[in-house]
Every structure is written in C-alpha cells, then in structure tokens.
mmCIF file of N, CA and C in Angstrom:
data_model
loop_
_atom_site.group_PDB
_atom_site.id
_atom_site.type_symbol
_atom_site.label_atom_id
_atom_site.label_comp_id
_atom_site.label_asym_id
_atom_site.label_seq_id
_atom_site.Cartn_x
_atom_site.Cartn_y
_atom_site.Cartn_z
ATOM 1 N N UNK A 240 83.055 125.183 103.200
ATOM 2 C CA UNK A 240 81.664 125.577 103.276
ATOM 3 C C UNK A 240 81.229 125.452 104.737
ATOM 4 N N UNK A 241 80.725 126.521 105.273
ATOM 5 C CA UNK A 241 80.305 126.515 106.671
ATOM 6 C C UNK A 241 78.993 125.752 106.832
ATOM 7 N N UNK A 242 78.668 125.492 108.087
ATOM 8 C CA UNK A 242 77.441 124.743 108.368
ATOM 9 C C UNK A 242 76.213 125.544 107.950
ATOM 10 N N UNK A 243 76.223 126.845 108.208
ATOM 11 C CA UNK A 243 75.070 127.680 107.840
ATOM 12 C C UNK A 243 74.879 127.727 106.326
ATOM 13 N N UNK A 244 75.973 127.862 105.588
ATOM 14 C CA UNK A 244 75.872 127.884 104.129
ATOM 15 C C UNK A 244 75.364 126.544 103.602
ATOM 16 N N UNK A 245 75.859 125.449 104.214
ATOM 17 C CA UNK A 245 75.373 124.128 103.826
ATOM 18 C C UNK A 245 73.875 124.009 104.086
ATOM 19 N N UNK A 246 73.422 124.469 105.248
ATOM 20 C CA UNK A 246 71.994 124.376 105.578
ATOM 21 C C UNK A 246 71.141 125.130 104.570
ATOM 22 N N UNK A 247 71.580 126.305 104.179
ATOM 23 C CA UNK A 247 70.810 127.087 103.204
ATOM 24 C C UNK A 247 70.793 126.420 101.829
ATOM 25 N N UNK A 248 71.952 126.013 101.345
ATOM 26 C CA UNK A 248 72.014 125.379 100.021
ATOM 27 C C UNK A 248 71.318 124.023 100.016
ATOM 28 N N UNK A 249 71.501 123.254 101.085
ATOM 29 C CA UNK A 249 70.885 121.937 101.138
ATOM 30 C C UNK A 249 69.370 122.043 101.255
ATOM 31 N N UNK A 250 68.880 123.043 101.981
ATOM 32 C CA UNK A 250 67.428 123.233 102.083
ATOM 33 C C UNK A 250 66.830 123.551 100.717
ATOM 34 N N UNK A 251 67.493 124.420 99.966
ATOM 35 C CA UNK A 251 67.007 124.746 98.627
ATOM 36 C C UNK A 251 67.063 123.512 97.718
ATOM 37 N N UNK A 252 68.148 122.752 97.801
ATOM 38 C CA UNK A 252 68.284 121.532 97.013
ATOM 39 C C UNK A 252 67.213 120.516 97.386
ATOM 40 N N UNK A 253 66.952 120.373 98.683
ATOM 41 C CA UNK A 253 65.956 119.405 99.153
ATOM 42 C C UNK A 253 64.558 119.772 98.670
ATOM 43 N N UNK A 254 64.240 121.052 98.668
ATOM 44 C CA UNK A 254 62.924 121.478 98.179
ATOM 45 C C UNK A 254 62.771 121.109 96.710
ATOM 46 N N UNK A 255 63.816 121.325 95.926
ATOM 47 C CA UNK A 255 63.759 120.972 94.500
ATOM 48 C C UNK A 255 63.622 119.460 94.325
ATOM 49 N N UNK A 256 64.393 118.701 95.087
ATOM 50 C CA UNK A 256 64.363 117.238 94.973
ATOM 51 C C UNK A 256 62.998 116.681 95.379
ATOM 52 N N UNK A 257 62.381 117.258 96.382
ATOM 53 C CA UNK A 257 61.091 116.757 96.861
ATOM 54 C C UNK A 257 59.947 117.205 95.953
ATOM 55 N N UNK A 258 59.993 118.423 95.441
ATOM 56 C CA UNK A 258 58.878 118.949 94.651
ATOM 57 C C UNK A 258 58.916 118.452 93.203
ATOM 58 N N UNK A 259 60.095 118.189 92.673
ATOM 59 C CA UNK A 259 60.217 117.766 91.273
ATOM 60 C C UNK A 259 59.383 116.531 90.933
ATOM 61 N N UNK A 260 59.383 115.465 91.734
ATOM 62 C CA UNK A 260 58.550 114.300 91.374
ATOM 63 C C UNK A 260 57.056 114.600 91.390
ATOM 64 N N UNK A 261 56.614 115.506 92.268
ATOM 65 C CA UNK A 261 55.198 115.879 92.272
ATOM 66 C C UNK A 261 54.829 116.588 90.976
ATOM 67 N N UNK A 262 55.715 117.448 90.498
ATOM 68 C CA UNK A 262 55.461 118.122 89.231
ATOM 69 C C UNK A 262 55.437 117.160 88.061
ATOM 70 N N UNK A 263 56.370 116.225 88.033
ATOM 71 C CA UNK A 263 56.410 115.221 86.959
ATOM 72 C C UNK A 263 55.163 114.347 87.015
ATOM 73 N N UNK A 264 54.757 113.981 88.224
ATOM 74 C CA UNK A 264 53.571 113.133 88.385
ATOM 75 C C UNK A 264 52.309 113.842 87.898
ATOM 76 N N UNK A 265 52.176 115.117 88.196
ATOM 77 C CA UNK A 265 50.992 115.864 87.750
ATOM 78 C C UNK A 265 51.039 116.185 86.263
ATOM 79 N N UNK A 266 52.216 116.501 85.742
ATOM 80 C CA UNK A 266 52.334 116.892 84.350
ATOM 81 C C UNK A 266 52.111 115.717 83.403
ATOM 82 N N UNK A 267 52.670 114.562 83.731
ATOM 83 C CA UNK A 267 52.560 113.402 82.850
ATOM 84 C C UNK A 267 51.448 112.441 83.262
ATOM 85 N N UNK A 268 50.747 112.713 84.332
ATOM 86 C CA UNK A 268 49.641 111.878 84.822
ATOM 87 C C UNK A 268 50.055 110.424 85.026
ATOM 88 N N UNK A 269 51.182 110.236 85.702
ATOM 89 C CA UNK A 269 51.666 108.905 86.050
ATOM 90 C C UNK A 269 51.816 108.831 87.568
ATOM 91 N N UNK A 270 51.810 107.619 88.086
ATOM 92 C CA UNK A 270 51.950 107.421 89.524
ATOM 93 C C UNK A 270 53.396 107.033 89.838
ATOM 94 N N UNK A 271 54.157 108.002 90.350
ATOM 95 C CA UNK A 271 55.560 107.774 90.652
ATOM 96 C C UNK A 271 55.856 107.721 92.136
ATOM 97 N N UNK A 272 54.957 108.227 92.948
ATOM 98 C CA UNK A 272 55.267 108.428 94.357
ATOM 99 C C UNK A 272 54.451 107.511 95.253
ATOM 100 N N UNK A 273 55.100 107.042 96.299
ATOM 101 C CA UNK A 273 54.391 106.267 97.313
ATOM 102 C C UNK A 273 53.826 107.224 98.359
ATOM 103 N N UNK A 274 53.005 106.705 99.225
ATOM 104 C CA UNK A 274 52.404 107.540 100.270
ATOM 105 C C UNK A 274 53.438 108.000 101.291
ATOM 106 N N UNK A 275 54.540 107.278 101.408
ATOM 107 C CA UNK A 275 55.567 107.603 102.388
ATOM 108 C C UNK A 275 56.698 108.452 101.811
ATOM 109 N N UNK A 276 56.512 109.034 100.648
ATOM 110 C CA UNK A 276 57.585 109.799 100.005
ATOM 111 C C UNK A 276 58.021 110.977 100.864
ATOM 112 N N UNK A 277 57.077 111.714 101.408
ATOM 113 C CA UNK A 277 57.436 112.856 102.253
ATOM 114 C C UNK A 277 58.117 112.408 103.536
ATOM 115 N N UNK A 278 57.673 111.300 104.109
ATOM 116 C CA UNK A 278 58.319 110.763 105.301
ATOM 117 C C UNK A 278 59.772 110.400 105.004
ATOM 118 N N UNK A 279 59.997 109.748 103.895
ATOM 119 C CA UNK A 279 61.363 109.395 103.492
ATOM 120 C C UNK A 279 62.190 110.662 103.286
ATOM 121 N N UNK A 280 61.616 111.637 102.610
ATOM 122 C CA UNK A 280 62.328 112.886 102.340
ATOM 123 C C UNK A 280 62.717 113.626 103.606
ATOM 124 N N UNK A 281 61.773 113.771 104.545
ATOM 125 C CA UNK A 281 62.076 114.486 105.783
ATOM 126 C C UNK A 281 63.075 113.721 106.644
ATOM 127 N N UNK A 282 62.932 112.411 106.729
ATOM 128 C CA UNK A 282 63.859 111.612 107.521
ATOM 129 C C UNK A 282 65.275 111.729 106.977
ATOM 130 N N UNK A 283 65.432 111.566 105.672
ATOM 131 C CA UNK A 283 66.762 111.645 105.076
ATOM 132 C C UNK A 283 67.310 113.068 105.101
ATOM 133 N N UNK A 284 66.440 114.072 105.039
ATOM 134 C CA UNK A 284 66.871 115.465 105.137
ATOM 135 C C UNK A 284 67.542 115.721 106.481
ATOM 136 N N UNK A 285 66.864 115.367 107.559
ATOM 137 C CA UNK A 285 67.421 115.613 108.883
ATOM 138 C C UNK A 285 68.615 114.711 109.180
ATOM 139 N N UNK A 286 68.580 113.492 108.705
ATOM 140 C CA UNK A 286 69.712 112.590 108.898
ATOM 141 C C UNK A 286 70.944 113.110 108.165
ATOM 142 N N UNK A 287 70.772 113.634 106.970
ATOM 143 C CA UNK A 287 71.888 114.184 106.210
ATOM 144 C C UNK A 287 72.474 115.402 106.901
ATOM 145 N N UNK A 288 71.624 116.248 107.468
ATOM 146 C CA UNK A 288 72.123 117.421 108.189
ATOM 147 C C UNK A 288 72.949 116.998 109.397
ATOM 148 N N UNK A 289 72.470 116.033 110.151
ATOM 149 C CA UNK A 289 73.201 115.564 111.333
ATOM 150 C C UNK A 289 74.546 114.971 110.932
ATOM 151 N N UNK A 290 74.547 114.142 109.909
ATOM 152 C CA UNK A 290 75.787 113.500 109.466
ATOM 153 C C UNK A 290 76.764 114.532 108.915
ATOM 154 N N UNK A 291 76.265 115.537 108.200
ATOM 155 C CA UNK A 291 77.159 116.574 107.679
ATOM 156 C C UNK A 291 77.811 117.340 108.813
ATOM 157 N N UNK A 292 77.045 117.687 109.824
ATOM 158 C CA UNK A 292 77.608 118.453 110.944
ATOM 159 C C UNK A 292 78.687 117.648 111.661
ATOM 160 N N UNK A 293 78.423 116.363 111.891
ATOM 161 C CA UNK A 293 79.428 115.508 112.539
ATOM 162 C C UNK A 293 80.679 115.399 111.661
ATOM 163 N N UNK A 294 80.504 115.211 110.374
ATOM 164 C CA UNK A 294 81.648 115.098 109.469
ATOM 165 C C UNK A 294 82.406 116.418 109.371
ATOM 166 N N UNK A 295 81.689 117.510 109.343
ATOM 167 C CA UNK A 295 82.315 118.835 109.264
ATOM 168 C C UNK A 295 83.170 119.096 110.500
ATOM 169 N N UNK A 296 82.637 118.778 111.671
ATOM 170 C CA UNK A 296 83.401 118.977 112.901
ATOM 171 C C UNK A 296 84.618 118.060 112.935
ATOM 172 N N UNK A 297 84.506 116.852 112.411
ATOM 173 C CA UNK A 297 85.658 115.951 112.327
ATOM 174 C C UNK A 297 86.721 116.469 111.383
ATOM 175 N N UNK A 298 86.314 117.053 110.270
ATOM 176 C CA UNK A 298 87.269 117.625 109.320
ATOM 177 C C UNK A 298 87.981 118.822 109.951
ATOM 178 N N UNK A 299 87.246 119.608 110.730
ATOM 179 C CA UNK A 299 87.843 120.764 111.390
ATOM 180 C C UNK A 299 88.910 120.348 112.394
ATOM 181 N N UNK A 300 88.729 119.195 113.057
ATOM 182 C CA UNK A 300 89.752 118.706 113.991
ATOM 183 C C UNK A 300 91.008 118.302 113.253
ATOM 184 N N UNK A 301 90.839 117.767 112.048
ATOM 185 C CA UNK A 301 91.982 117.392 111.225
ATOM 186 C C UNK A 301 92.560 116.041 111.607
ATOM 187 N N UNK A 302 93.607 115.672 110.917
ATOM 188 C CA UNK A 302 94.292 114.420 111.196
ATOM 189 C C UNK A 302 93.467 113.208 110.816
ATOM 190 N N UNK A 303 93.675 112.138 111.563
ATOM 191 C CA UNK A 303 92.978 110.878 111.306
ATOM 192 C C UNK A 303 91.490 111.000 111.614
ATOM 193 N N UNK A 304 91.114 111.930 112.487
ATOM 194 C CA UNK A 304 89.703 112.107 112.838
ATOM 195 C C UNK A 304 88.853 112.515 111.641
ATOM 196 N N UNK A 305 89.438 113.241 110.705
ATOM 197 C CA UNK A 305 88.648 113.705 109.562
ATOM 198 C C UNK A 305 88.186 112.535 108.698
ATOM 199 N N UNK A 306 89.076 111.598 108.458
ATOM 200 C CA UNK A 306 88.713 110.442 107.635
ATOM 201 C C UNK A 306 87.687 109.580 108.348
ATOM 202 N N UNK A 307 87.910 109.346 109.633
ATOM 203 C CA UNK A 307 86.984 108.521 110.404
ATOM 204 C C UNK A 307 85.612 109.163 110.517
ATOM 205 N N UNK A 308 85.558 110.468 110.682
ATOM 206 C CA UNK A 308 84.258 111.124 110.828
ATOM 207 C C UNK A 308 83.466 111.102 109.524
ATOM 208 N N UNK A 309 84.145 111.300 108.398
ATOM 209 C CA UNK A 309 83.449 111.277 107.108
ATOM 210 C C UNK A 309 82.938 109.875 106.794
ATOM 211 N N UNK A 310 83.819 108.892 106.887
ATOM 212 C CA UNK A 310 83.404 107.520 106.571
ATOM 213 C C UNK A 310 82.419 106.974 107.601
ATOM 214 N N UNK A 311 82.648 107.294 108.856
ATOM 215 C CA UNK A 311 81.726 106.855 109.905
ATOM 216 C C UNK A 311 80.358 107.486 109.753
ATOM 217 N N UNK A 312 80.329 108.765 109.408
ATOM 218 C CA UNK A 312 79.051 109.445 109.207
ATOM 219 C C UNK A 312 78.270 108.860 108.049
ATOM 220 N N UNK A 313 78.948 108.608 106.937
ATOM 221 C CA UNK A 313 78.260 108.020 105.789
ATOM 222 C C UNK A 313 77.779 106.606 106.080
ATOM 223 N N UNK A 314 78.560 105.863 106.870
ATOM 224 C CA UNK A 314 78.147 104.502 107.231
ATOM 225 C C UNK A 314 76.934 104.521 108.152
ATOM 226 N N UNK A 315 76.949 105.403 109.138
ATOM 227 C CA UNK A 315 75.805 105.513 110.058
ATOM 228 C C UNK A 315 74.560 105.959 109.301
ATOM 229 N N UNK A 316 74.731 106.888 108.367
ATOM 230 C CA UNK A 316 73.590 107.338 107.563
ATOM 231 C C UNK A 316 73.009 106.185 106.750
ATOM 232 N N UNK A 317 73.883 105.374 106.160
ATOM 233 C CA UNK A 317 73.405 104.247 105.369
ATOM 234 C C UNK A 317 72.674 103.233 106.249
ATOM 235 N N UNK A 318 73.198 102.952 107.427
ATOM 236 C CA UNK A 318 72.569 101.973 108.321
ATOM 237 C C UNK A 318 71.198 102.456 108.775
ATOM 238 N N UNK A 319 71.096 103.711 109.214
ATOM 239 C CA UNK A 319 69.801 104.236 109.647
ATOM 240 C C UNK A 319 68.809 104.311 108.490
ATOM 241 N N UNK A 320 69.292 104.668 107.315
ATOM 242 C CA UNK A 320 68.410 104.756 106.149
ATOM 243 C C UNK A 320 67.866 103.386 105.759
ATOM 244 N N UNK A 321 68.739 102.394 105.750
ATOM 245 C CA UNK A 321 68.288 101.050 105.398
ATOM 246 C C UNK A 321 67.357 100.475 106.455
ATOM 247 N N UNK A 322 67.589 100.809 107.723
ATOM 248 C CA UNK A 322 66.681 100.361 108.781
ATOM 249 C C UNK A 322 65.300 100.991 108.599
ATOM 250 N N UNK A 323 65.276 102.281 108.237
ATOM 251 C CA UNK A 323 63.998 102.950 108.030
ATOM 252 C C UNK A 323 63.238 102.351 106.849
ATOM 253 N N UNK A 324 63.936 102.089 105.745
ATOM 254 C CA UNK A 324 63.248 101.545 104.576
ATOM 255 C C UNK A 324 62.802 100.116 104.837
ATOM 256 N N UNK A 325 63.545 99.372 105.637
ATOM 257 C CA UNK A 325 63.119 98.020 106.012
ATOM 258 C C UNK A 325 61.826 98.068 106.821
ATOM 259 N N UNK A 326 61.747 99.003 107.766
ATOM 260 C CA UNK A 326 60.512 99.156 108.535
ATOM 261 C C UNK A 326 59.334 99.539 107.644
ATOM 262 N N UNK A 327 59.579 100.418 106.682
ATOM 263 C CA UNK A 327 58.501 100.799 105.763
ATOM 264 C C UNK A 327 58.077 99.624 104.890
ATOM 265 N N UNK A 328 59.036 98.816 104.462
ATOM 266 C CA UNK A 328 58.687 97.618 103.682
ATOM 267 C C UNK A 328 57.812 96.672 104.480
ATOM 268 N N UNK A 329 58.133 96.501 105.751
ATOM 269 C CA UNK A 329 57.370 95.573 106.581
ATOM 270 C C UNK A 329 55.999 96.118 106.954
ATOM 271 N N UNK A 330 55.859 97.443 107.049
ATOM 272 C CA UNK A 330 54.602 98.059 107.468
ATOM 273 C C UNK A 330 53.606 98.271 106.333
ATOM 274 N N UNK A 331 54.092 98.505 105.129
ATOM 275 C CA UNK A 331 53.186 98.853 104.035
ATOM 276 C C UNK A 331 52.941 97.667 103.124
ATOM 277 N N UNK A 332 51.780 97.677 102.496
ATOM 278 C CA UNK A 332 51.424 96.617 101.554
ATOM 279 C C UNK A 332 51.326 97.162 100.127
ATOM 280 N N UNK A 333 51.636 98.452 99.952
ATOM 281 C CA UNK A 333 51.538 99.041 98.622
ATOM 282 C C UNK A 333 52.700 98.579 97.752
ATOM 283 N N UNK A 334 52.798 99.127 96.574
ATOM 284 C CA UNK A 334 53.824 98.744 95.611
ATOM 285 C C UNK A 334 55.207 99.051 96.188
ATOM 286 N N UNK A 335 55.953 98.015 96.500
ATOM 287 C CA UNK A 335 57.236 98.200 97.161
ATOM 288 C C UNK A 335 58.342 98.598 96.194
ATOM 289 N N UNK A 336 58.156 98.354 94.912
ATOM 290 C CA UNK A 336 59.134 98.813 93.927
ATOM 291 C C UNK A 336 59.121 100.335 93.832
ATOM 292 N N UNK A 337 57.933 100.917 93.897
ATOM 293 C CA UNK A 337 57.815 102.370 93.876
ATOM 294 C C UNK A 337 58.434 102.954 95.147
ATOM 295 N N UNK A 338 58.176 102.318 96.285
ATOM 296 C CA UNK A 338 58.739 102.763 97.554
ATOM 297 C C UNK A 338 60.269 102.705 97.520
ATOM 298 N N UNK A 339 60.823 101.632 97.003
ATOM 299 C CA UNK A 339 62.280 101.494 96.895
ATOM 300 C C UNK A 339 62.845 102.535 95.927
ATOM 301 N N UNK A 340 62.169 102.770 94.834
ATOM 302 C CA UNK A 340 62.612 103.784 93.887
ATOM 303 C C UNK A 340 62.611 105.173 94.493
ATOM 304 N N UNK A 341 61.560 105.491 95.253
ATOM 305 C CA UNK A 341 61.502 106.786 95.941
ATOM 306 C C UNK A 341 62.636 106.931 96.950
ATOM 307 N N UNK A 342 62.895 105.858 97.689
ATOM 308 C CA UNK A 342 63.964 105.894 98.683
ATOM 309 C C UNK A 342 65.322 106.132 98.026
ATOM 310 N N UNK A 343 65.650 105.353 97.004
ATOM 311 C CA UNK A 343 66.964 105.483 96.381
ATOM 312 C C UNK A 343 67.125 106.816 95.659
ATOM 313 N N UNK A 344 66.045 107.345 95.110
ATOM 314 C CA UNK A 344 66.076 108.663 94.468
ATOM 315 C C UNK A 344 66.509 109.722 95.472
ATOM 316 N N UNK A 345 65.853 109.766 96.606
ATOM 317 C CA UNK A 345 66.164 110.774 97.616
ATOM 318 C C UNK A 345 67.512 110.487 98.269
ATOM 319 N N UNK A 346 67.771 109.237 98.623
ATOM 320 C CA UNK A 346 69.002 108.884 99.333
ATOM 321 C C UNK A 346 70.244 109.231 98.513
ATOM 322 N N UNK A 347 70.267 108.829 97.255
ATOM 323 C CA UNK A 347 71.463 109.071 96.446
ATOM 324 C C UNK A 347 71.658 110.551 96.131
ATOM 325 N N UNK A 348 70.586 111.292 95.886
ATOM 326 C CA UNK A 348 70.759 112.718 95.618
ATOM 327 C C UNK A 348 71.230 113.470 96.855
ATOM 328 N N UNK A 349 70.671 113.154 98.024
ATOM 329 C CA UNK A 349 71.106 113.811 99.252
ATOM 330 C C UNK A 349 72.549 113.428 99.591
ATOM 331 N N UNK A 350 72.902 112.168 99.405
ATOM 332 C CA UNK A 350 74.272 111.740 99.687
ATOM 333 C C UNK A 350 75.255 112.380 98.715
ATOM 334 N N UNK A 351 74.876 112.492 97.456
ATOM 335 C CA UNK A 351 75.725 113.151 96.472
ATOM 336 C C UNK A 351 75.989 114.598 96.871
ATOM 337 N N UNK A 352 74.958 115.320 97.266
ATOM 338 C CA UNK A 352 75.116 116.711 97.670
ATOM 339 C C UNK A 352 76.016 116.810 98.904
ATOM 340 N N UNK A 353 75.811 115.921 99.866
ATOM 341 C CA UNK A 353 76.621 115.936 101.084
ATOM 342 C C UNK A 353 78.089 115.660 100.774
ATOM 343 N N UNK A 354 78.371 114.667 99.953
ATOM 344 C CA UNK A 354 79.751 114.308 99.626
ATOM 345 C C UNK A 354 80.429 115.426 98.849
ATOM 346 N N UNK A 355 79.721 116.064 97.938
ATOM 347 C CA UNK A 355 80.300 117.185 97.194
ATOM 348 C C UNK A 355 80.685 118.306 98.143
ATOM 349 N N UNK A 356 79.832 118.608 99.100
ATOM 350 C CA UNK A 356 80.142 119.666 100.072
ATOM 351 C C UNK A 356 81.311 119.279 100.972
ATOM 352 N N UNK A 357 81.365 118.013 101.391
ATOM 353 C CA UNK A 357 82.483 117.573 102.225
ATOM 354 C C UNK A 357 83.796 117.583 101.449
ATOM 355 N N UNK A 358 83.764 117.185 100.198
ATOM 356 C CA UNK A 358 84.978 117.232 99.381
ATOM 357 C C UNK A 358 85.428 118.667 99.149
ATOM 358 N N UNK A 359 84.476 119.555 99.053
ATOM 359 C CA UNK A 359 84.814 120.969 98.916
ATOM 360 C C UNK A 359 85.530 121.467 100.167
ATOM 361 N N UNK A 360 85.077 121.002 101.336
ATOM 362 C CA UNK A 360 85.756 121.383 102.579
ATOM 363 C C UNK A 360 87.168 120.808 102.629
ATOM 364 N N UNK A 361 87.347 119.587 102.182
ATOM 365 C CA UNK A 361 88.669 118.988 102.167
ATOM 366 C C UNK A 361 89.590 119.688 101.178
ATOM 367 N N UNK A 362 89.055 120.102 100.062
ATOM 368 C CA UNK A 362 89.853 120.817 99.074
ATOM 369 C C UNK A 362 90.336 122.150 99.653
ATOM 370 N N UNK A 363 89.448 122.869 100.352
ATOM 371 C CA UNK A 363 89.837 124.131 100.982
ATOM 372 C C UNK A 363 90.924 123.916 102.030
ATOM 373 N N UNK A 364 90.856 122.786 102.724
ATOM 374 C CA UNK A 364 91.831 122.478 103.752
ATOM 375 C C UNK A 364 93.192 122.180 103.146
ATOM 376 N N UNK A 365 93.228 121.561 101.978
ATOM 377 C CA UNK A 365 94.499 121.225 101.338
ATOM 378 C C UNK A 365 95.204 122.447 100.758
ATOM 379 N N UNK A 366 94.476 123.510 100.459
ATOM 380 C CA UNK A 366 95.071 124.713 99.907
ATOM 381 C C UNK A 366 95.879 125.461 100.959
ATOM 382 N N UNK A 367 95.550 125.255 102.210
ATOM 383 C CA UNK A 367 96.233 126.000 103.285
ATOM 384 C C UNK A 367 97.576 125.414 103.608
#
C-alpha cells in the first residue's frame, strides 16, 4: 500500500472514528466525550501518519531496517501519545475516566489501522 493510498484510506477511517462518538452521544443523549476529544484525535491522526511514513520507508529499505523502523515507530508513537495524555491529565480537572476512554478509543483504532496496513506491505514484500 503506497503512502498516498494510506493517506486517503486513513483519512476516511479517521473521519468515521471521530464522528461516530458524536453521533452516538447525540442519538442516545449520553455524555461520552471530553472537551479534548478533537485535540486527541488530531494529534494521534498526524502522529500516526508520521509513524506510518517512517515505517513504510524502513520497509522499503528492507533487511534489518524494516523490523527496527516498524517497532521503533510504534514505540515512539506510544511514548508521544502517553506524554500527551499525561499532560492533558495534569491540565484538566474534568472527568479523567472519560478522557482516558476517549484516548484509548482513538489510539487503539488508529494503531490497529496502521498495523494492518504495515502488515499488508510486508505480505506484498514476501510474495516477491
């Protein structure tokens, strides 16, 4: 999967992931989202794109670099994500369980999409 194709598919996926909780919140009249939900979504969106590009370029080089770039990218993404959520925990006084739930919802779905795309690239590489 090329970088451009990933950007298009991931953008569509991100829109669905971000808009779905707003629809559920309005339809069922429950409070599911924190005030920082969009901030978390945009931060993780751009971080995932950066990490995917670095991992994709590492896979293209091949050899030991591919493994290091994929694992290193996912580790860097996790560290930056946890640092961001820690800052939000320290800055906000609102319900932190909702904030943590919003973070893990977006983080795990974006990471799942990224890993599926990277595994697809590795599968294509093994066929050659």
